[in-house]
Coordinates of C-alpha atoms and ligand atoms in Angstrom, one line a residue:
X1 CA -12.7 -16.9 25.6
X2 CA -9.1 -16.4 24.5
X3 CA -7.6 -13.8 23.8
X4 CA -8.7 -9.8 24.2
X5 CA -12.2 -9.0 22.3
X6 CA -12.6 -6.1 20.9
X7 CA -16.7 -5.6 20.4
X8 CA -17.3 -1.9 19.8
X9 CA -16.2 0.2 17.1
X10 CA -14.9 4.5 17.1
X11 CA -17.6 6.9 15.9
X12 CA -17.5 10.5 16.9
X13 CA -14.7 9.7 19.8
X14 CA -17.3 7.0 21.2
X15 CA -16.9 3.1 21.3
X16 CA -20.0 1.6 20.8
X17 CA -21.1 -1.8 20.3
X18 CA -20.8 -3.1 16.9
X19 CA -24.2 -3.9 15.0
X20 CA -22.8 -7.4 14.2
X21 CA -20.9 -8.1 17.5
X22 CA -17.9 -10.2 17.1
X23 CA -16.2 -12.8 15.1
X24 CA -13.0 -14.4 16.1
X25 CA -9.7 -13.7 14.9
X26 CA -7.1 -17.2 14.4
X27 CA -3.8 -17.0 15.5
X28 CA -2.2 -18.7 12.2
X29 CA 0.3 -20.2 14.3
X30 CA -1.9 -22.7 16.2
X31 CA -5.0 -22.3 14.6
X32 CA -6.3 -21.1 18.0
X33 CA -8.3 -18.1 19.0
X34 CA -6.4 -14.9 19.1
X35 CA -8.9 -12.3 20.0
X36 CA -12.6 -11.1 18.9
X37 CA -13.1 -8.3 16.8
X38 CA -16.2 -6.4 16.3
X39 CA -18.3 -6.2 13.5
X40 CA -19.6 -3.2 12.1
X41 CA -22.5 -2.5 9.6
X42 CA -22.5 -0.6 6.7
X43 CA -25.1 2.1 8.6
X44 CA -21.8 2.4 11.2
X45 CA -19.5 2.8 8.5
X46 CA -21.2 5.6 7.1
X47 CA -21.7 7.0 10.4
X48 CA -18.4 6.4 11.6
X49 CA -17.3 8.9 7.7
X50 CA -20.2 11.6 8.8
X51 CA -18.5 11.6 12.3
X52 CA -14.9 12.4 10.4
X53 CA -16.9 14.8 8.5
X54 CA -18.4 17.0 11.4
X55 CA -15.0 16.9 13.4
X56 CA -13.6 18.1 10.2
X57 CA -15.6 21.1 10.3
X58 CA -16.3 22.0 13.3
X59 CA -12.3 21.9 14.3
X60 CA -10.4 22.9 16.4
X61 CA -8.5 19.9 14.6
X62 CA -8.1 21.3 10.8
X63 CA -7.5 24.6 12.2
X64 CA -5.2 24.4 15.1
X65 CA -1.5 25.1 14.7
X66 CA 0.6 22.8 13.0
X67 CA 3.2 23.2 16.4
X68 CA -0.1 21.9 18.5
X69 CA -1.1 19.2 16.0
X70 CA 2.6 18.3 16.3
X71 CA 2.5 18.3 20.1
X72 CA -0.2 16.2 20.6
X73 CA 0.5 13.5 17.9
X74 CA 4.2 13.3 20.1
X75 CA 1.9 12.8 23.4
X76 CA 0.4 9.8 21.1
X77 CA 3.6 8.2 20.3
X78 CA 4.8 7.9 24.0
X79 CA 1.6 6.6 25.1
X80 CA 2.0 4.5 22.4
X81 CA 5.6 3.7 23.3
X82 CA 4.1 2.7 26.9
X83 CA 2.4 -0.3 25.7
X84 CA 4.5 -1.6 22.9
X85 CA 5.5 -4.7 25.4
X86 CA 2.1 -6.2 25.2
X87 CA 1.1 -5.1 21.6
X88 CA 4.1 -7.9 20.6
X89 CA 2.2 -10.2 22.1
X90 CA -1.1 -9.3 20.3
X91 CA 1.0 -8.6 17.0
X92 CA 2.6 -12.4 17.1
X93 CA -0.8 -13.9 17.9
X94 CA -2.4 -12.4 15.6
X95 CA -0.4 -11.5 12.4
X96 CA 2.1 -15.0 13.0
X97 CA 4.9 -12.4 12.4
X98 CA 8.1 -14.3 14.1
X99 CA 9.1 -12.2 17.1
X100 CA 11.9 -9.8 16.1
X101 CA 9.8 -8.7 12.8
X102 CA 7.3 -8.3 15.0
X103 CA 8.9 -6.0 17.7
X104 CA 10.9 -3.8 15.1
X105 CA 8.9 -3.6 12.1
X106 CA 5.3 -4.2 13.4
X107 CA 5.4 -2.3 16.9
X108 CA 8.3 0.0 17.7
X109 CA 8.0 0.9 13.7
X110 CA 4.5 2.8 14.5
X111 CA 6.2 4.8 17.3
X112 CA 8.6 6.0 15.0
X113 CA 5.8 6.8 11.9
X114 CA 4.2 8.5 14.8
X115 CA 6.6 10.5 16.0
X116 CA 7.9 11.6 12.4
X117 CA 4.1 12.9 11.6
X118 CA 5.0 15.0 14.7
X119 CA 7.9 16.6 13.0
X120 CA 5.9 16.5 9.6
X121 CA 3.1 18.5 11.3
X122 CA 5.1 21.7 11.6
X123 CA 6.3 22.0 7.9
X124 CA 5.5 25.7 6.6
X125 CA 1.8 25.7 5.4
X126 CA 2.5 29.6 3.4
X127 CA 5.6 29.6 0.8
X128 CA 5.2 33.1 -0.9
X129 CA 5.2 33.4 -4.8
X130 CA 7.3 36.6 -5.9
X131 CA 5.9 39.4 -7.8
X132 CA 5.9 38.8 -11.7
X133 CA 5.3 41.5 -14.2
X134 CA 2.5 40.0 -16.4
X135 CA 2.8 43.2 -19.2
X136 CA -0.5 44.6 -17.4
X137 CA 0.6 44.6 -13.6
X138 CA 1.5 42.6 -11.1
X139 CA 1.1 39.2 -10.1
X140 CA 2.5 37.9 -6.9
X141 CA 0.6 35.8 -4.2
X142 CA 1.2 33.0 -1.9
X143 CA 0.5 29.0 -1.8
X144 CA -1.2 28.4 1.1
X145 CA -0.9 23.8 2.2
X146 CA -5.0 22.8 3.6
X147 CA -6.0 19.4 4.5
X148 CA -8.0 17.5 2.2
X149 CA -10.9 16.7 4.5
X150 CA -11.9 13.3 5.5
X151 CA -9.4 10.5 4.4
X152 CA -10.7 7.0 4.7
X153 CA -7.5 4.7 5.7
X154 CA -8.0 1.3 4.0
X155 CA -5.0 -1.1 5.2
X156 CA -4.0 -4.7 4.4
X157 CA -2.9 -7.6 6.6
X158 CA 0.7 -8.0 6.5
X159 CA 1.7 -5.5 8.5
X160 CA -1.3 -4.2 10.2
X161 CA -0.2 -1.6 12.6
X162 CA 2.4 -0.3 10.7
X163 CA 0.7 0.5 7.8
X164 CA -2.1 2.0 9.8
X165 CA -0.1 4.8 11.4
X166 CA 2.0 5.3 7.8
X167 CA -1.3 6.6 6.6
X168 CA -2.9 8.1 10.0
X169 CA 0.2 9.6 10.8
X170 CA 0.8 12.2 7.8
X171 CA -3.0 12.1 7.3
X172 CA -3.6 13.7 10.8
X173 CA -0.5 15.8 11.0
X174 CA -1.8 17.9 7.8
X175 CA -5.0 18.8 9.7
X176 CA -7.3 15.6 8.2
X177 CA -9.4 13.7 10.4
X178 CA -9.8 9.8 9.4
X179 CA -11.6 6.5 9.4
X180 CA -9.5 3.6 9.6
X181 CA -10.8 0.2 8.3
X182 CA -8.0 -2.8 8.5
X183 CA -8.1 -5.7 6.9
X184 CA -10.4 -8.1 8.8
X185 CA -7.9 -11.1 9.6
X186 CA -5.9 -9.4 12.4
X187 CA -7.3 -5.9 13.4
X188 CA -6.8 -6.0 16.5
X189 CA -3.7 -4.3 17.1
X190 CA -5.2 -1.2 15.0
X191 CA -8.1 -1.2 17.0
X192 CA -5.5 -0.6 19.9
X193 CA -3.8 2.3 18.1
X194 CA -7.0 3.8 17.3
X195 CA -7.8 3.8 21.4
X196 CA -4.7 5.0 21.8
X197 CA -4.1 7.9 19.6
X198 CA -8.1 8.8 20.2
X199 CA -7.4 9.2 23.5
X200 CA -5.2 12.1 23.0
X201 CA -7.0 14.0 20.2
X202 CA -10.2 15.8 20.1
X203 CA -12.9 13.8 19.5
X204 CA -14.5 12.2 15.9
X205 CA -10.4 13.0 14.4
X206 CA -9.9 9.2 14.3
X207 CA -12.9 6.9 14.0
X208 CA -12.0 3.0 13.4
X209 CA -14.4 0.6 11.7
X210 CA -14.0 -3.0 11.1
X211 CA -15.5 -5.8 9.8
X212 CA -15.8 -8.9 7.3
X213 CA -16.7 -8.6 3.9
X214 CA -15.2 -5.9 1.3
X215 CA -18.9 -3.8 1.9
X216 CA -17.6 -1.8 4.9
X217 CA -14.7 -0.4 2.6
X218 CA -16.8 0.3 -0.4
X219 CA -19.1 2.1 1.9
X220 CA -16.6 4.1 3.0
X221 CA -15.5 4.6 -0.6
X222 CA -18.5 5.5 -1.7
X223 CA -19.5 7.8 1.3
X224 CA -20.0 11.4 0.3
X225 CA -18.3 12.7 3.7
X226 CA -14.9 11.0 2.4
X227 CA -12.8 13.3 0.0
X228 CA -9.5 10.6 -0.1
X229 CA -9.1 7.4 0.2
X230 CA -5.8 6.2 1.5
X231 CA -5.6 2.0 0.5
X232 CA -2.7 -0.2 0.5
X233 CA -4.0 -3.8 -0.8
X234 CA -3.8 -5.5 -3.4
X235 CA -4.0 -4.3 -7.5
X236 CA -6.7 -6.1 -8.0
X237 CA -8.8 -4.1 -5.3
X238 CA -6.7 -0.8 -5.9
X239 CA -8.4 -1.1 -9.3
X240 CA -11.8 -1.0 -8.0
X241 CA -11.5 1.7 -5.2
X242 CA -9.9 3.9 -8.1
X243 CA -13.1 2.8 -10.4
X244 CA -15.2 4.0 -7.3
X245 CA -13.8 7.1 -6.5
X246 CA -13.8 8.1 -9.9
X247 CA -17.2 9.2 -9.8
X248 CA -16.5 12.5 -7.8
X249 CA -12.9 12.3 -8.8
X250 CA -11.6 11.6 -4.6
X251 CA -8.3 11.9 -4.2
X252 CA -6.9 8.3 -4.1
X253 CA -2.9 7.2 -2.5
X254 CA -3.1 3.5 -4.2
X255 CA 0.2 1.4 -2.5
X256 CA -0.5 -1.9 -4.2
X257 CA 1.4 -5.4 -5.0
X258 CA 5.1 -5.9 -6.0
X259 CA 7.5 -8.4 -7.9
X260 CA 10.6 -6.9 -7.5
X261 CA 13.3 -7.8 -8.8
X262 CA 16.9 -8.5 -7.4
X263 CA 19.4 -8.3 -10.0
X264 CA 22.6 -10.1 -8.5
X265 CA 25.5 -9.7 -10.6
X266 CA 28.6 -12.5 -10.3
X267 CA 31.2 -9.4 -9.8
X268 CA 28.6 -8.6 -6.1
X269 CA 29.5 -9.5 -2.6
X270 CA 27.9 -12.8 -3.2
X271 CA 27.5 -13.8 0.7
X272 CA 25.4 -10.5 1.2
X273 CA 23.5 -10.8 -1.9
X274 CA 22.2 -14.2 -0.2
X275 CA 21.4 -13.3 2.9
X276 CA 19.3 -10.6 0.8
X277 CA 17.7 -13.4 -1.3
X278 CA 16.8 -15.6 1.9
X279 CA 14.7 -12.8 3.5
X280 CA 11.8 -13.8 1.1
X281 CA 11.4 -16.6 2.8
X282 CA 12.7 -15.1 6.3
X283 CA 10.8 -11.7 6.7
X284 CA 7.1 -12.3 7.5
X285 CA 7.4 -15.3 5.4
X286 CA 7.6 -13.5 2.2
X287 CA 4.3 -11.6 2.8
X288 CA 5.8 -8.0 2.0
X289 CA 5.2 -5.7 -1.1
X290 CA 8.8 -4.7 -1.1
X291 CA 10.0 -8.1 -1.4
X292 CA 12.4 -9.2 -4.3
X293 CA 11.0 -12.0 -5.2
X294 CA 12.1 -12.4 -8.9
X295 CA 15.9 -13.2 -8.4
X296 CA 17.7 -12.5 -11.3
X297 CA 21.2 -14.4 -11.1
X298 CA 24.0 -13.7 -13.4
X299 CA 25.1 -16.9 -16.0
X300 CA 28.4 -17.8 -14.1
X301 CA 27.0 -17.6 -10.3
X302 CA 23.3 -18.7 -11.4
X303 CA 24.0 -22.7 -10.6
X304 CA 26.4 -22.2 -7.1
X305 CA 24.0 -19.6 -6.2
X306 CA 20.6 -21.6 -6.5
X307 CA 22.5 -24.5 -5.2
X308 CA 23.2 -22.8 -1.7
X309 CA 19.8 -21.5 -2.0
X310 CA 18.4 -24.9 -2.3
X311 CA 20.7 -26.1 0.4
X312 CA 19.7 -23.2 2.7
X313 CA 15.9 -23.2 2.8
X314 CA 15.2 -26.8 4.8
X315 CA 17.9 -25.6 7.4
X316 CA 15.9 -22.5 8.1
X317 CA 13.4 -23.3 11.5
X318 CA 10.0 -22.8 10.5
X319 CA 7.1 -22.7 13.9
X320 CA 5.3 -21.0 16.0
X321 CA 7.2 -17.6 16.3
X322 CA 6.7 -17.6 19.9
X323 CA 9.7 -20.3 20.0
X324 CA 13.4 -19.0 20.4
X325 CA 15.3 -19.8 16.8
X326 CA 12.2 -19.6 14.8
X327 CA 12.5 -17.4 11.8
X328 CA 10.1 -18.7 9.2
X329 CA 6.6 -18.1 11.0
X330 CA 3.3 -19.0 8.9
X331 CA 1.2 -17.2 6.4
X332 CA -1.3 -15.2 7.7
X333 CA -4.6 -17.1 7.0
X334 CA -5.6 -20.6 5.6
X335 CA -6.8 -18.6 2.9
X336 CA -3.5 -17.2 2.0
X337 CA -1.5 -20.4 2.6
X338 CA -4.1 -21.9 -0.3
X339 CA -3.4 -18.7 -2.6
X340 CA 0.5 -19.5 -1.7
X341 CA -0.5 -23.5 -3.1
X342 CA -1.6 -23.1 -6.0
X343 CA 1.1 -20.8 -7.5
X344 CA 3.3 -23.6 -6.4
X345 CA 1.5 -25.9 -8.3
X346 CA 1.4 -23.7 -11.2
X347 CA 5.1 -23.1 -11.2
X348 CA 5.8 -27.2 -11.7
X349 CA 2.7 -27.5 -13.9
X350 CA 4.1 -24.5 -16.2
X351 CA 7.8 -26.5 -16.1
X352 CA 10.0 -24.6 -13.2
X353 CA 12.2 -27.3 -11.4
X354 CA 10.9 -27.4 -7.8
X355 CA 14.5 -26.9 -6.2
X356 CA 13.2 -26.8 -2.4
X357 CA 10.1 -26.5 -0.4
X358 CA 6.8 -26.6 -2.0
X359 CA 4.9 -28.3 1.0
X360 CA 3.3 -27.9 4.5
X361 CA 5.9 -28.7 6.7
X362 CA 5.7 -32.8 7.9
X363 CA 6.4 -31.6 11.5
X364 CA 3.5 -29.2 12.0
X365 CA 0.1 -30.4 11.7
X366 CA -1.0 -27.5 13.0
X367 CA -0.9 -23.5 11.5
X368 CA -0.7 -22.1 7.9
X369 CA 2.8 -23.3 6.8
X370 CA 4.6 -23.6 3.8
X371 CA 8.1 -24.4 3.5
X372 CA 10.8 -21.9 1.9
X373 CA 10.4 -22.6 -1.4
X374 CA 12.9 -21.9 -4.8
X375 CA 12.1 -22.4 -8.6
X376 CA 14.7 -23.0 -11.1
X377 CA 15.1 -23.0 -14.7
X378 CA 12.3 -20.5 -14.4
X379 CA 11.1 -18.2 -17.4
X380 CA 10.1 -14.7 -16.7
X381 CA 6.7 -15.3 -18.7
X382 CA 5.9 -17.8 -15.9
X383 CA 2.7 -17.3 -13.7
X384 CA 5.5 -17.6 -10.9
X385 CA 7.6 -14.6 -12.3
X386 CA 4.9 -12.7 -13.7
X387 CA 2.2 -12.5 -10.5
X388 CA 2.4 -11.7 -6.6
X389 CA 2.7 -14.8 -5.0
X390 CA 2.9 -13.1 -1.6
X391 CA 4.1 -16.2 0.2
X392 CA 8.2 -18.1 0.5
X393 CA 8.6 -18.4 -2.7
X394 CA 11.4 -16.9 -5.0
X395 CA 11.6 -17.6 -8.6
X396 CA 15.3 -17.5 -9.7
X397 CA 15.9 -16.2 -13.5
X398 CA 19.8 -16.7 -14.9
X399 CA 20.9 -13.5 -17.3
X400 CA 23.5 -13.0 -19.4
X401 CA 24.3 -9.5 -19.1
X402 CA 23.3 -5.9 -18.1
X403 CA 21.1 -5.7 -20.3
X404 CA 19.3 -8.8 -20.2
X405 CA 18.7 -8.4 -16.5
X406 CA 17.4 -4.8 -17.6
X407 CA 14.9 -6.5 -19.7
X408 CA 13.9 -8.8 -17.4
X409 CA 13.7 -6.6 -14.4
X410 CA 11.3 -4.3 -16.2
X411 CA 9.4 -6.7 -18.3
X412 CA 6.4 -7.1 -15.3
X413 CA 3.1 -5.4 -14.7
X414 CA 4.4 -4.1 -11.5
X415 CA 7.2 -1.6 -10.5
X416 CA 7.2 -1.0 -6.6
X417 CA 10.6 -1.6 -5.3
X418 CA 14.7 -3.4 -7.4
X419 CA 17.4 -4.5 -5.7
X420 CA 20.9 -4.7 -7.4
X421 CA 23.9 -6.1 -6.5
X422 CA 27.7 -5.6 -8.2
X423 CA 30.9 -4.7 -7.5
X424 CA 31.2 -2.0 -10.5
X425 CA 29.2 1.0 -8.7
X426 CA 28.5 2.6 -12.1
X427 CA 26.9 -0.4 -12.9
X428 CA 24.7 -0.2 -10.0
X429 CA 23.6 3.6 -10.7
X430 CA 22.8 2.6 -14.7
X431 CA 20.9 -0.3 -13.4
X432 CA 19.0 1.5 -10.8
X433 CA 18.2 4.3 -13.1
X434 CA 17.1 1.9 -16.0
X435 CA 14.8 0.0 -14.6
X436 CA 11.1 1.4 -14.1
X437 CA 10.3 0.6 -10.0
X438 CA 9.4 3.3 -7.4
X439 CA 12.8 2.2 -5.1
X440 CA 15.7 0.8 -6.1
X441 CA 18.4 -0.5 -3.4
X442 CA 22.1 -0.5 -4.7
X443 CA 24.1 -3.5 -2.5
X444 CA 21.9 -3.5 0.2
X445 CA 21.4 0.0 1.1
X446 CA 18.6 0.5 3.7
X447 CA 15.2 1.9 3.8
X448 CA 15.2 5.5 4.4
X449 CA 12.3 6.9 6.0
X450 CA 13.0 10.1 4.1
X451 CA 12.4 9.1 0.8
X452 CA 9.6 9.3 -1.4
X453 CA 8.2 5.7 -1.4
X454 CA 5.1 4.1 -4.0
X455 CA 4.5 2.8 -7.3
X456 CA 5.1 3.0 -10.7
X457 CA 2.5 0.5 -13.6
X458 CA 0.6 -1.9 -11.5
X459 CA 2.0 -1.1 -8.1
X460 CA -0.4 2.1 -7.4
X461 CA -0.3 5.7 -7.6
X462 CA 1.3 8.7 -5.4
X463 CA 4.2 9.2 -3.0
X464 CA 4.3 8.3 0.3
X465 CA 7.2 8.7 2.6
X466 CA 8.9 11.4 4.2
X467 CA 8.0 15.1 3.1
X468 CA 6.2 13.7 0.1
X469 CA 3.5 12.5 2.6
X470 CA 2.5 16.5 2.3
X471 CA 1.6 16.7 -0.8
X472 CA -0.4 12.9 -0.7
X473 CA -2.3 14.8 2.4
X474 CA -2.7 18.2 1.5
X475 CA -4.7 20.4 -0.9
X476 CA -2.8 23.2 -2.4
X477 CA -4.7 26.6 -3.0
X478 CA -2.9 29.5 -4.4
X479 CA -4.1 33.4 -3.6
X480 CA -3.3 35.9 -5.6
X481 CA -3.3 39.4 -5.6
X482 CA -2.0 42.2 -7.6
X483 CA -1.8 46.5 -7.2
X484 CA -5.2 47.8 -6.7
Ligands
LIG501 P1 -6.6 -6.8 -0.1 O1 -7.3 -8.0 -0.2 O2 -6.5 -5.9 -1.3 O3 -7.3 -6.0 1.1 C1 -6.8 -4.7 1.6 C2 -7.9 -4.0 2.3 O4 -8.9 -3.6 1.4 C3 -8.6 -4.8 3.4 O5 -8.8 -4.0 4.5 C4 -9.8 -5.2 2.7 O6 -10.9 -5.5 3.6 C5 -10.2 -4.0 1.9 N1 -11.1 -4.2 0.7 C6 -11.3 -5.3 0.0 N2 -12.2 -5.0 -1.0 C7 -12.5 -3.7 -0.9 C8 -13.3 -2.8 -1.6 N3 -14.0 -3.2 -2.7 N4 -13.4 -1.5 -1.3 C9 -12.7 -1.1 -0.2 N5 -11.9 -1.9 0.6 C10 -11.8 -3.2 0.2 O7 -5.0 -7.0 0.4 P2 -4.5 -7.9 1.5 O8 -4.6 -9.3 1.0 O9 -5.0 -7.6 2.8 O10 -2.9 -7.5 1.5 C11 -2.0 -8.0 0.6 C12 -1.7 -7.0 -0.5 O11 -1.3 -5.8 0.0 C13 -0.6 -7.5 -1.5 O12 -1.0 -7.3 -2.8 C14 0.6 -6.5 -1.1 O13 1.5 -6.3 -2.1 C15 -0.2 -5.3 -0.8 N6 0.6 -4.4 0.0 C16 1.2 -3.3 -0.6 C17 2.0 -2.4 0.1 C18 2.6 -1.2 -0.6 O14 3.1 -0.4 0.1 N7 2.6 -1.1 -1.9 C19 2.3 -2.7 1.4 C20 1.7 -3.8 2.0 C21 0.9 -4.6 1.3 P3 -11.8 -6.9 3.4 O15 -10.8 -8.0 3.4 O16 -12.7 -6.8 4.5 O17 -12.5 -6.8 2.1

């Protein structure tokens, strides 16, 4: 059997065997086995939320200081910094993630989420209220920061790991003990960073289920012992955990889809306003929430601009990951790579000129490929500009002026992350401020771990990110008291 199998699931700081055993996970980039993962039943799902439940109550978790929390959680990080070398491997097998995504933003990225819960674990958890005269007496009292309970962490493929300690990380350092369920096509490596960060906590604070099939997440949705879910997925899904939880009103962080814009104005630096236009099809093969996929080109640079483009995309080296030189790996399932399809087929059918790409690649008749692609002449009322395609695919939009790329930037459903690129820096700021997306990144600026990161319209609800991961995690209670 290839690859490591993973047959037993994390209830109450146990493994035991999963009631379905295994089923295999495909490396996308060969098609071969990567790895067997368990699968769970619904009964170990629940049991797996009860388990969160009682180590909830019973502490010493939820009550422990926030210094200890902190000082085990940076005990977790190292150990988890110990075996990064190998969880590349598994990462790359798994996810298809060419190499150098995969080492920065799919493995030594969860050391670092790690390691800032650490830090987030010994924020104040008191900020006193001052005395007010009410007319009658005084009022003065203090706001006190409590975990919410058990949060059930729901996470997507692209970037499995990752997104897994994003939400364990701040989830555990405000005193909450979790369930983690990834997404089915390549769990392994959270399964690892459960065993790993399990290892170093008490027992039943992190409890990791898997299996296929959407009824081991709508049973932790459902179950009575969870107070939040935690889901980053797709809208469609987001909508129907919100409709679930409804019911008795859990708390719900939604991180859902994207089609971001990026605005590129002719007056930009234009070479690094490409280089930011190619990592669609360059960063996990466009298969990121974040990425801008709408490219919004201003009249005078639209034609040079798509030309290069155009030019660009059959030079780039598409393969197995695992090769030197490779930077466009596959999508992450067969399943995906057919979703990928038949936008492309809708993009021609609805009119945009097919400027590159579009196919499997001739060379490889193995794997889930599909060449960088660009549309042209594209509308913004296109199925191509309108839904996530979540694949290498960039639709490219000419604009005539601010505030046509305004209009088009914020005429979507969705309003995760915006790009913009100009010369003029005041343009930039009006930009960024006018259009309606949770980020927007002026000429290139980076992510910043700091800032508040989520959704506005169809791309979720709540802040993530920095200190805003305290109040996604926390309850706030205020007590008041006034002269006797
Ligand atoms: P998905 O199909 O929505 O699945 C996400 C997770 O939800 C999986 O673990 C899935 O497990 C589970 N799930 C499915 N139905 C469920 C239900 N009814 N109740 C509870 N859980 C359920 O998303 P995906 O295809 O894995 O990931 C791609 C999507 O994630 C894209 O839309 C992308 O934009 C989004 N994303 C957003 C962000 C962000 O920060 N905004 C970041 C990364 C990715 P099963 O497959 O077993 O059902």
């Amino acid at each position: 059997m290839a690859g490591p199998v993973f047959d037993q699931v994390l209830i109450g700081g146990r493994w035991v065997p999963a009631a379905g055993g295994t089923y295999p996970v495909v490396n996308p980039a060969t098609e071969e086995i990567a790895g067997h993962a368990p699968a769970c039943s619904v009964a170990q799902a629940e049991a797996a939320a009860s388990a969160a439940r009682d180590a909830f109550e019973r502490g010493p978790w939820r009550t422990m200081s926030g210094g200890e929390r902190a000082a085990l959680l940076r005990t977790a990080a190292e150990r988890f910094q110990g075996e990064m070398d190998g969880l590349v491997e598994l990462t790359i097998a798994e996810t298809g993630a060419v190499r150098a995504v995969a080492e920065a933003q799919q493995v030594r990225a969860v050391a670092g989420r790690l390691l800032r819960a650490a830090e987030l674990a010994t924020a104040p958890l008191e900020q006193g209220v001052p005395p007010r005269e009410t007319g009658r007496s005084l009022a003065a009292g203090v706001i006190v920061r409590e975990p919410v309970g058990v949060v059930a962490c729901i996470t997507p493929f692209n970037f499995p790991m990752t997104n897994c300690a994003g939400k364990i990380g701040p989830a555990l350092a405000c005193g909450n003990t979790v369930v983690v369920k990834p997404s089915p096509v390549d769990p392994l490596g959270v399964a690892e960073l459960c065993r790993i960060v399990d290892a170093v906590l008490p027992p039943g604070v992190v409890n990791f289920v898997n299996g296929e099939g959407a009824e081991i997440g709508e049973a932790l949705v459902r179950s009575p012992d969870v107070d939040m879910i935690s889901f980053t997925g797709s809208t469609a899904v987001g909508r129907r955990i919100k409709e679930a939880a409804a019911g008795r009103m859990k708390r719900t962080v939604l991180e859902l889809g994207g089609k971001s814009a990026n605005i590129i104005f002719a007056d930009c630096d234009v070479d690094r306003a490409f280089a930011s236009a190619m990592s669609v099809w360059t960063f996990h093969s466009g298969q990121i929430c974040i990425a801008g996929t709408r490219v919004l080109i201003e009249e005078p640079l639209y034609e040079p601009f798509t030309r290069r483009l155009a030019a660009s995309g059959p030079t780039l080296r598409i393969g197995d990951p695992r090769e030197p030189g490779v930077v466009v790996g596959p999508l992450v399932s067969a399943a995906q790579r057919t979703r990928v399809e038949r936008f492309i087929t809708r993009g021609r059918e609805e009119g945009a000129t097919l400027a590159c790409g579009g196919r499997r690649p001739p060379h490889l008749s193995r794997g889930y490929y599909v060449e960088p692609t660009l549309f042209t002449d594209a509308r913004n009322d296109m199925t191509i500009a309108r839904e996530e395609i979540f694949g290498p695919v960039i639709t490219a939009i000419p604009f005539r002026d601010e505030a046509e790329a305004i209009a088009l930037a914020n005429e979507s459903d969705y309003g995760l992350y915006g790009y913009v690129w100009t010369g003029d820096a005041a343009r930039g700021l009006r930009v960024a401020h006018a259009v309606r997306t949770g980020t927007m990144q002026i000429n290139g600026s980076p992510l910043n771990p700091d800032a508040p990161f989520g959704g506005y319209k169809l791309s979720g609800v709540g802040r993530v990110g920095g200190q805003w991961a305290l109040g996604a995690y926390s309850e706030l209670k205020y007590i008041g008291w006034t002269t006797p």
